[in-house]
Amino acid sequence: AQTVTQSQPEMSVQEAETVTLSCTYDTSENNYYLFWYKQPPSRQMILVIRQEAYKQQNATENRFSVNFQKAAKSFSLKISDSQLGDTAMYFCAFMKHVTGANSKLTFGKGITLSVRP
Amino acid sequence: GAVVSQHPSWVICKSGTSVKIECRSLDFQATTMFWYRQFPKQSLMLMATSNEGSKATYEQGVEKDKFLINHASLTLSTLTVTSAHPEDSSFYICSFGSGYEQYFGPGTRLTVT
């Protein structure tokens, strides 16, 4: 079974600053995906970024980037130039790759990020 | 991105009654559906996985006779909470799975009085 750990329950950052959210996971799988999802006050889940485990290059989406350390089973999210709209709960998630099937997500406990004006 | 709707967005029901939540994909088809439950300030807990035309697979600890899932088509799935009790009050979220993508509905807030 897979586990995803987010040990920081809350973080706060000043607008325009950079913040890093931590995530570790445990798995015996070699082929998998990692995700960061954002859940704003509306509670709609929004995909922030995805990383395929077989790719060494860290994924980047505009102001969002990850530091993927496969050997250490670490997957942190860096948010640059933080904006007020980044205030949300962030979930780290793991998905095992299953050929020809749709696999489930395993979520971490989440972290509440507040961006201060 | 793909659009998923859930109806109703908020429902209040009396203890002992049943309530049905509908999840519909508006612009794509997917064979696999996931239903999650989320308590305030907590993570999403997977309740069950269903494939179109097949019986749902429930996670350990989730009562299949209480949470009835019907996955009638590639665009529609329903979750029925039977004989609801106050402890069933929660936020229920559906998602359609397609490969490594999951497309989430906006969620349904259920309050049982």
XYZ file of N, CA and C in Angstrom:
690
model
N 0.840 -1.195 0.000
C 0.000 0.000 0.000
C 0.877 1.247 0.000
N 0.310 2.286 -0.560
C 1.036 3.538 -0.641
C 0.601 4.479 0.485
N 1.517 5.289 0.939
C 1.182 6.343 1.899
C 1.781 7.656 1.427
N 1.088 8.730 1.728
C 1.539 10.076 1.397
C 1.505 10.901 2.678
N 2.610 11.554 2.975
C 2.716 12.295 4.226
C 2.973 13.780 3.964
N 2.106 14.578 4.519
C 2.304 16.029 4.533
C 2.330 16.417 6.001
N 3.482 16.745 6.498
C 3.637 16.912 7.941
C 3.320 18.327 8.422
N 3.271 19.286 7.501
C 2.986 20.665 7.901
C 1.493 20.916 7.719
N 0.758 21.186 8.791
C -0.682 21.421 8.628
C -1.016 22.800 8.060
N -0.171 23.773 8.374
C -0.457 25.135 7.926
C 0.840 25.868 7.592
N 0.723 26.768 6.627
C 1.842 27.662 6.313
C 1.274 29.013 5.913
N 2.117 30.012 6.069
C 1.723 31.357 5.694
C 2.875 31.996 4.934
N 2.543 32.797 3.938
C 3.573 33.442 3.133
C 3.116 34.842 2.756
N 4.063 35.718 2.633
C 3.761 37.082 2.214
C 3.556 37.108 0.702
N 2.616 37.900 0.281
C 2.371 38.059 -1.156
C 3.677 38.402 -1.867
N 3.875 37.796 -3.050
C 5.051 37.991 -3.905
C 6.275 37.177 -3.454
N 6.193 36.574 -2.281
C 7.294 35.754 -1.814
C 7.159 34.324 -2.353
N 8.171 33.516 -2.038
C 8.199 32.114 -2.466
C 7.976 31.206 -1.269
N 7.237 30.139 -1.503
C 6.964 29.190 -0.421
C 7.109 27.776 -0.971
N 7.569 26.876 -0.115
C 7.725 25.471 -0.495
C 6.905 24.587 0.422
N 6.103 23.739 -0.172
C 5.262 22.798 0.571
C 5.874 21.405 0.453
N 5.983 20.728 1.581
C 6.681 19.443 1.603
C 5.730 18.256 1.476
N 6.252 17.192 0.904
C 5.481 15.952 0.771
C 6.465 14.791 0.650
N 6.219 13.747 1.395
C 6.971 12.509 1.214
C 5.978 11.383 0.993
N 6.444 10.332 0.397
C 5.559 9.215 0.119
C 6.318 7.910 0.277
N 5.576 6.853 0.369
C 6.197 5.546 0.506
C 5.498 4.583 -0.442
N 6.260 3.889 -1.232
C 5.713 2.924 -2.173
C 6.792 1.930 -2.574
N 6.352 0.773 -2.994
C 7.262 -0.206 -3.547
C 7.154 -0.240 -5.074
N 6.252 0.592 -5.601
C 6.074 0.669 -7.043
C 7.219 1.438 -7.691
N 7.471 1.127 -8.946
C 8.507 1.847 -9.675
C 7.917 2.806 -10.702
N 6.675 2.528 -11.109
C 6.035 3.333 -12.134
C 4.781 3.974 -11.543
N 4.830 5.289 -11.385
C 3.714 5.963 -10.724
C 3.715 7.444 -11.089
N 2.690 8.126 -10.625
C 2.557 9.563 -10.836
C 2.392 10.252 -9.484
N 2.844 11.475 -9.435
C 2.652 12.308 -8.248
C 1.975 13.597 -8.669
N 1.128 14.095 -7.785
C 0.338 15.270 -8.098
C 0.320 16.239 -6.912
N 0.116 17.495 -7.253
C -0.303 18.478 -6.272
C -1.648 19.030 -6.741
N -2.608 18.983 -5.824
C -3.925 19.542 -6.084
C -4.153 20.716 -5.137
N -4.907 21.677 -5.628
C -5.294 22.847 -4.854
C -6.787 22.784 -4.605
N -7.198 23.076 -3.374
C -8.617 23.152 -3.065
C -8.889 24.501 -2.408
N -9.363 25.472 -3.191
C -9.671 26.795 -2.643
C -10.941 26.741 -1.799
N -11.330 27.861 -1.218
C -12.545 27.868 -0.389
C -13.792 27.354 -1.101
N -13.831 27.441 -2.413
C -14.973 26.893 -3.160
C -15.050 25.377 -3.060
N -13.926 24.762 -2.677
C -13.779 23.313 -2.495
C -13.692 22.531 -3.805
N -13.602 23.242 -4.932
C -13.361 22.560 -6.202
C -11.907 22.124 -6.262
N -11.664 20.863 -6.536
C -10.304 20.355 -6.648
C -9.709 20.791 -7.985
N -8.511 21.349 -7.929
C -7.850 21.856 -9.122
C -6.462 21.242 -9.205
N -6.149 20.646 -10.333
C -4.812 20.086 -10.531
C -3.804 21.219 -10.690
N -2.758 21.193 -9.888
C -1.709 22.206 -9.969
C -0.584 21.721 -10.873
N -0.128 20.497 -10.608
C 1.027 19.994 -11.340
C 1.109 18.486 -11.203
N 1.680 17.841 -12.214
C 1.828 16.388 -12.226
C 3.262 16.036 -12.584
N 3.743 14.962 -11.958
C 5.101 14.473 -12.239
C 5.030 12.975 -12.515
N 5.595 12.565 -13.632
C 5.715 11.129 -13.900
C 7.000 10.632 -13.263
N 6.933 9.514 -12.575
C 8.083 9.034 -11.822
C 9.256 8.667 -12.716
N 8.981 8.298 -13.953
C 10.076 7.879 -14.831
C 10.833 9.078 -15.400
N 10.288 10.266 -15.220
C 10.953 11.476 -15.728
C 11.858 12.054 -14.651
N 13.084 12.287 -14.982
C 14.016 12.889 -14.026
C 13.817 14.392 -13.925
N 13.375 14.994 -15.015
C 13.216 16.443 -15.008
C 12.024 16.838 -14.149
N 12.217 17.839 -13.320
C 11.157 18.331 -12.460
C 10.098 19.069 -13.283
N 8.840 18.808 -12.977
C 7.746 19.457 -13.688
C 7.634 20.918 -13.276
N 7.195 21.730 -14.226
C 7.010 23.168 -13.987
C 5.738 23.624 -14.690
N 4.955 24.433 -13.991
C 3.752 25.044 -14.572
C 3.705 26.485 -14.108
N 4.219 27.368 -14.939
C 4.223 28.801 -14.629
C 4.919 29.060 -13.292
N 4.198 29.533 -12.289
C 4.815 29.866 -10.997
C 5.007 28.641 -10.090
N 4.544 27.517 -10.536
C 4.586 26.309 -9.722
C 5.644 25.351 -10.267
N 6.461 24.834 -9.380
C 7.454 23.849 -9.776
C 7.606 22.836 -8.647
N 8.133 21.681 -9.010
C 8.323 20.651 -8.003
C 9.798 20.293 -7.904
N 10.145 19.747 -6.736
C 11.458 19.159 -6.534
C 11.206 17.678 -6.257
N 11.394 16.865 -7.261
C 11.104 15.439 -7.182
C 12.407 14.692 -6.928
N 12.480 14.053 -5.782
C 13.637 13.265 -5.399
C 13.177 11.819 -5.237
N 13.325 11.038 -6.314
C 12.739 9.691 -6.318
C 13.373 8.787 -5.265
N 14.671 8.837 -5.131
C 15.347 7.960 -4.164
C 14.923 8.292 -2.737
N 14.743 9.544 -2.471
C 14.339 9.985 -1.140
C 12.826 9.934 -0.960
N 12.092 9.660 -2.035
C 10.633 9.642 -2.037
C 10.088 10.964 -1.483
N 10.570 12.019 -2.095
C 10.176 13.361 -1.695
C 9.640 14.110 -2.906
N 8.622 14.912 -2.678
C 7.962 15.612 -3.789
C 7.427 16.940 -3.263
N 8.269 17.962 -3.281
C 7.850 19.246 -2.729
C 7.375 20.190 -3.833
N 6.522 21.102 -3.464
C 5.955 22.085 -4.395
C 6.460 23.471 -4.030
N 7.023 24.154 -5.013
C 7.462 25.527 -4.807
C 6.523 26.463 -5.552
N 6.011 27.449 -4.822
C 5.160 28.470 -5.414
C 5.947 29.772 -5.393
N 6.212 30.296 -6.552
C 6.953 31.559 -6.669
C 5.981 32.712 -6.837
N 6.422 33.904 -6.400
C 5.593 35.096 -6.576
C 4.163 34.826 -6.091
N 4.056 34.435 -4.846
C 2.759 34.038 -4.287
C 1.711 35.137 -4.487
N 0.509 34.691 -4.810
C -0.606 35.601 -5.024
C -1.731 35.284 -4.033
N -2.569 36.277 -3.794
C -3.668 36.082 -2.836
C -4.547 34.910 -3.251
N -4.683 34.715 -4.553
C -5.499 33.617 -5.050
C -4.894 32.238 -4.826
N -3.657 32.209 -4.343
C -3.035 30.916 -4.023
C -3.492 30.401 -2.665
N -4.177 31.238 -1.901
C -4.692 30.808 -0.601
C -5.651 29.640 -0.802
N -5.315 28.510 -0.210
C -6.096 27.285 -0.420
C -5.504 26.174 0.410
N -6.181 25.036 0.362
C -5.609 23.814 0.904
C -4.924 23.093 -0.247
N -3.728 22.570 0.007
C -2.971 21.877 -1.031
C -2.771 20.420 -0.618
N -3.062 19.545 -1.561
C -2.926 18.121 -1.314
C -1.880 17.521 -2.244
N -1.007 16.736 -1.654
C -0.077 15.930 -2.415
C -0.758 14.580 -2.636
N -0.589 13.991 -3.823
C -1.286 12.735 -4.102
C -0.418 11.810 -4.944
N -0.660 10.517 -4.782
C 0.093 9.461 -5.460
C -0.878 8.609 -6.267
N -0.442 8.212 -7.450
C -1.231 7.287 -8.260
C -0.308 6.233 -8.864
N -0.642 4.992 -8.642
C 0.123 3.909 -9.243
C -0.221 3.815 -10.721
N 0.765 3.559 -11.551
C 0.494 3.368 -12.973
C -0.005 1.954 -13.197
N -1.184 1.853 -13.829
C -1.752 0.558 -14.169
C -2.077 0.577 -15.650
N -1.434 -0.260 -16.405
C -1.630 -0.271 -17.852
C -3.065 -0.668 -18.185
N -3.708 0.154 -18.992
C -5.056 -0.161 -19.446
C -6.147 0.043 -18.431
N -5.837 0.662 -17.317
C -6.864 0.875 -16.286
C -6.682 2.253 -15.671
N -7.714 2.681 -14.986
C -7.673 3.973 -14.309
C -7.443 3.733 -12.824
N -6.357 4.249 -12.328
C -5.954 3.957 -10.959
C -6.447 5.033 -10.000
N -6.548 4.680 -8.724
C -7.042 5.626 -7.731
C -5.917 6.506 -7.210
N -6.332 7.625 -6.630
C -5.411 8.566 -6.000
C -5.338 8.290 -4.498
N -4.136 8.389 -3.962
C -3.939 8.370 -2.513
C -3.487 9.756 -2.117
N -4.254 10.394 -1.230
C -3.980 11.775 -0.859
C -3.242 11.867 0.475
N -2.437 12.913 0.605
C -1.907 13.285 1.904
C -2.970 14.049 2.677
N -2.640 14.418 3.911
C -3.610 15.095 4.772
C -3.882 16.529 4.345
N -2.987 17.081 3.556
C -3.194 18.438 3.087
C -2.509 19.472 3.954
N -2.279 20.631 3.351
C -1.708 21.759 4.080
C -2.502 22.999 3.713
N -2.827 23.788 4.718
C -3.544 25.035 4.478
C -2.532 26.150 4.292
N -2.549 26.746 3.110
C -1.639 27.844 2.793
C -2.402 29.158 2.806
N -1.880 30.110 3.536
C -2.468 31.449 3.567
C -1.456 32.422 2.988
N -1.898 33.241 2.056
C -1.052 34.270 1.472
C -1.481 35.612 2.053
N -0.542 36.270 2.701
C -0.835 37.547 3.376
C -0.603 38.716 2.438
N -1.521 39.684 2.425
C -1.325 40.849 1.550
C -0.248 41.782 2.079
N -10.166 22.229 -19.738
C -10.240 20.942 -19.069
C -11.636 20.399 -19.070
N -11.772 19.145 -18.658
C -13.062 18.474 -18.635
C -13.975 19.075 -17.562
N -15.254 19.061 -17.850
C -16.234 19.644 -16.935
C -17.081 18.544 -16.319
N -17.144 18.563 -14.988
C -17.943 17.597 -14.250
C -18.919 18.366 -13.373
N -20.170 17.957 -13.409
C -21.174 18.619 -12.565
C -21.663 17.655 -11.500
N -22.084 18.210 -10.385
C -22.708 17.435 -9.328
C -23.993 18.122 -8.932
N -24.994 17.284 -8.655
C -26.284 17.835 -8.264
C -26.902 16.966 -7.190
N -27.390 17.542 -6.105
C -27.380 18.979 -5.815
C -26.034 19.419 -5.253
N -25.833 20.713 -5.144
C -24.586 21.213 -4.555
C -24.686 21.199 -3.032
N -25.910 21.293 -2.524
C -26.121 21.276 -1.078
C -27.495 20.670 -0.819
N -27.553 19.731 0.090
C -28.820 19.099 0.416
C -28.922 18.893 1.920
N -30.111 19.161 2.432
C -30.416 18.918 3.843
C -31.518 17.871 3.873
N -31.305 16.823 4.648
C -32.339 15.806 4.747
C -32.512 15.391 6.200
N -33.631 14.754 6.445
C -33.912 14.313 7.810
C -33.335 12.927 8.044
N -32.992 12.679 9.273
C -32.439 11.392 9.648
C -33.411 10.275 9.274
N -32.875 9.236 8.656
C -33.698 8.098 8.256
C -34.123 8.118 6.807
N -33.985 9.252 6.162
C -34.352 9.339 4.753
C -33.136 9.044 3.885
N -33.392 8.893 2.585
C -32.314 8.637 1.627
C -32.128 9.837 0.723
N -30.941 10.019 0.255
C -30.646 11.137 -0.635
C -29.733 10.666 -1.760
N -30.022 11.138 -2.956
C -29.250 10.745 -4.134
C -28.439 11.925 -4.643
N -27.172 11.668 -4.918
C -26.272 12.677 -5.480
C -25.884 12.226 -6.880
N -26.015 13.139 -7.813
C -25.744 12.821 -9.206
C -24.442 13.471 -9.649
N -23.652 12.714 -10.391
C -22.387 13.211 -10.923
C -22.373 12.973 -12.423
N -22.152 14.031 -13.155
C -22.258 13.929 -14.605
C -21.087 14.613 -15.282
N -20.496 13.956 -16.264
C -19.459 14.592 -17.077
C -20.138 15.225 -18.278
N -19.754 16.440 -18.591
C -20.470 17.207 -19.599
C -19.828 17.146 -20.977
N -18.546 16.852 -21.039
C -17.891 16.950 -22.345
C -16.922 15.807 -22.626
N -17.026 14.720 -21.901
C -16.166 13.584 -22.190
C -16.797 12.330 -21.614
N -16.224 11.194 -21.963
C -16.693 9.916 -21.428
C -15.547 9.225 -20.715
N -15.863 8.570 -19.620
C -14.840 7.870 -18.855
C -15.436 6.603 -18.262
N -14.638 5.565 -18.235
C -15.156 4.287 -17.754
C -15.124 4.168 -16.240
N -14.290 4.959 -15.581
C -14.089 4.788 -14.140
C -14.507 6.027 -13.377
N -15.224 5.771 -12.282
C -15.674 6.850 -11.398
C -15.144 6.595 -10.005
N -14.854 7.674 -9.327
C -14.432 7.584 -7.934
C -15.349 8.469 -7.094
N -15.704 7.993 -5.909
C -16.469 8.796 -4.966
C -15.640 8.994 -3.694
N -15.557 10.264 -3.281
C -14.783 10.617 -2.104
C -15.691 11.285 -1.068
N -15.208 11.241 0.155
C -15.874 11.917 1.247
C -14.827 12.799 1.914
N -15.240 14.003 2.304
C -14.297 14.917 2.922
C -14.947 15.635 4.087
N -14.325 15.534 5.251
C -14.765 16.302 6.417
C -13.999 17.624 6.432
N -14.545 18.651 7.120
C -13.919 19.971 7.117
C -12.448 19.921 7.517
N -11.637 20.598 6.757
C -10.207 20.727 7.009
C -9.464 19.394 6.962
N -10.077 18.393 6.352
C -9.422 17.101 6.242
C -9.241 16.721 4.778
N -8.583 15.604 4.594
C -8.279 15.153 3.245
C -9.466 14.429 2.627
N -9.340 14.115 1.358
C -10.349 13.321 0.669
C -10.135 11.855 1.006
N -11.221 11.200 1.355
C -11.157 9.780 1.647
C -11.912 9.043 0.561
N -11.244 8.145 -0.130
C -11.895 7.390 -1.190
C -12.913 6.430 -0.580
N -14.130 6.490 -1.108
C -15.175 5.599 -0.631
C -15.284 4.365 -1.523
N -15.288 4.612 -2.834
C -15.503 3.494 -3.751
C -15.050 3.862 -5.144
N -14.796 2.819 -5.919
C -14.427 2.952 -7.329
C -15.428 2.153 -8.141
N -15.903 2.727 -9.215
C -16.835 1.972 -10.050
C -16.469 2.105 -11.517
N -16.663 1.039 -12.228
C -16.494 1.033 -13.679
C -17.860 0.864 -14.315
N -18.060 1.557 -15.400
C -19.350 1.578 -16.074
C -19.847 0.171 -16.340
N -21.062 -0.107 -15.890
C -21.667 -1.399 -16.101
C -21.278 -2.464 -15.094
N -20.408 -2.140 -14.163
C -19.971 -3.116 -13.160
C -20.334 -2.650 -11.759
N -20.275 -3.595 -10.832
C -20.518 -3.228 -9.438
C -19.338 -2.429 -8.905
N -19.636 -1.550 -7.971
C -18.587 -0.722 -7.384
C -17.725 -1.523 -6.419
N -16.483 -1.116 -6.305
C -15.559 -1.690 -5.329
C -15.410 -0.694 -4.195
N -15.773 -1.119 -2.996
C -15.773 -0.226 -1.853
C -14.481 -0.360 -1.054
N -14.043 0.756 -0.504
C -12.869 0.750 0.358
C -13.256 0.127 1.713
N -12.232 -0.354 2.375
C -12.458 -0.983 3.676
C -13.121 -0.001 4.633
N -14.147 -0.478 5.307
C -14.833 0.355 6.290
C -16.016 1.131 5.731
N -16.208 1.106 4.423
C -17.331 1.808 3.814
C -18.460 0.807 3.585
N -19.639 1.109 4.118
C -20.770 0.187 4.019
C -21.406 0.252 2.637
N -21.324 -0.821 1.907
C -21.845 -0.816 0.541
C -23.364 -0.750 0.503
N -24.016 -1.229 1.556
C -25.480 -1.179 1.574
C -25.991 0.196 1.983
N -25.129 0.990 2.534
C -25.523 2.326 2.943
C -25.236 3.336 1.837
N -24.142 3.160 1.178
C -23.733 4.072 0.108
C -23.827 3.314 -1.220
N -24.960 3.497 -1.870
C -25.233 2.766 -3.113
C -24.723 3.562 -4.304
N -23.913 2.927 -5.110
C -23.352 3.594 -6.283
C -23.881 2.921 -7.530
N -24.369 3.748 -8.430
C -24.843 3.280 -9.723
C -24.081 4.007 -10.812
N -23.409 3.254 -11.630
C -22.626 3.840 -12.715
C -23.259 3.396 -14.023
N -24.319 4.099 -14.385
C -25.186 3.640 -15.468
C -24.609 3.866 -16.858
N -23.764 4.896 -16.997
C -23.240 5.204 -18.325
C -21.852 5.815 -18.187
N -21.254 6.104 -19.327
C -19.904 6.679 -19.326
C -19.894 8.136 -18.885
N -21.071 8.711 -18.706
C -21.142 10.128 -18.327
C -21.932 10.376 -17.050
N -22.447 9.327 -16.430
C -23.312 9.532 -15.277
C -23.082 8.475 -14.208
N -22.950 8.962 -12.966
C -22.877 8.076 -11.815
C -23.669 8.713 -10.689
N -24.300 7.873 -9.865
C -25.041 8.397 -8.721
C -24.590 7.701 -7.449
N -24.643 8.474 -6.369
C -24.371 7.957 -5.027
C -25.627 8.182 -4.210
N -26.184 7.119 -3.660
C -27.362 7.230 -2.807
C -26.972 6.880 -1.381
N -27.208 7.834 -0.497
C -26.972 7.594 0.929
C -28.300 7.135 1.507
N -28.372 5.891 1.923
C -29.626 5.335 2.406
C -29.717 5.464 3.922
N -30.925 5.670 4.402
C -31.175 5.792 5.837
C -30.099 6.676 6.481
N -30.051 7.900 6.015
C -28.986 8.814 6.445
C -29.085 9.143 7.929
N -27.933 9.300 8.542
C -27.839 9.704 9.934
C -26.943 10.940 10.032
N -27.029 11.673 11.126
C -26.205 12.887 11.253
C -24.718 12.657 11.015
N -24.207 11.487 11.355
C -22.782 11.238 11.131
C -22.427 11.081 9.650
N -23.455 10.976 8.803
C -23.209 10.935 7.353
C -23.045 12.334 6.776
N -23.298 13.338 7.584
C -23.119 14.719 7.124
C -21.663 14.918 6.735
N -21.459 15.364 5.517
C -20.095 15.493 5.002
C -20.142 16.165 3.637
N -18.979 16.295 3.033
C -18.855 16.819 1.672
C -18.483 15.642 0.782
N -19.278 15.406 -0.248
C -19.061 14.263 -1.131
C -18.607 14.769 -2.501
N -17.528 14.186 -2.979
C -16.929 14.613 -4.241
C -16.803 13.417 -5.175
N -17.179 13.610 -6.428
C -17.003 12.552 -7.421
C -15.872 12.951 -8.364
N -15.308 11.965 -9.020
C -14.351 12.268 -10.083
C -14.416 11.182 -11.148
N -14.185 11.595 -12.358
C -14.081 10.667 -13.478
C -12.606 10.428 -13.746
N -12.239 9.173 -13.961
C -10.850 8.840 -14.213
C -10.619 8.492 -15.666
N -9.518 9.027 -16.196
C -9.126 8.713 -17.567
C -7.605 8.657 -17.601
N -7.059 7.447 -17.575
C -5.606 7.303 -17.483
C -5.121 7.870 -16.174
N -4.146 8.777 -16.254
C -3.639 9.392 -15.022
C -4.403 10.671 -14.658
N -5.397 10.999 -15.449
C -6.175 12.199 -15.156
C -7.391 11.847 -14.302
N -7.711 12.730 -13.365
C -8.984 12.633 -12.677
C -9.633 14.005 -12.741
N -10.893 13.992 -13.124
C -11.648 15.230 -13.265
C -12.703 15.261 -12.161
N -12.586 16.269 -11.308
C -13.408 16.314 -10.105
C -14.665 17.156 -10.298
N -15.731 16.690 -9.667
C -16.928 17.502 -9.573
C -16.752 18.551 -8.499
N -17.673 19.512 -8.424
C -17.561 20.594 -7.456
C -17.957 20.200 -6.041
N -18.492 18.992 -5.881
C -18.837 18.509 -4.554
C -20.278 18.776 -4.166
N -20.752 17.974 -3.211
C -22.098 18.110 -2.652
C -21.990 18.108 -1.141
N -22.561 19.141 -0.544
C -22.570 19.196 0.917
C -23.860 18.569 1.415
N -23.723 17.517 2.199
C -24.887 16.830 2.774
C -24.966 17.134 4.257
N -26.130 17.616 4.665
C -26.397 17.849 6.085
C -27.599 17.009 6.482
N -27.412 16.162 7.465
C -28.494 15.304 7.942
C -28.925 15.796 9.317
N -30.196 16.133 9.437
C -30.686 16.703 10.702
C -31.461 15.667 11.524
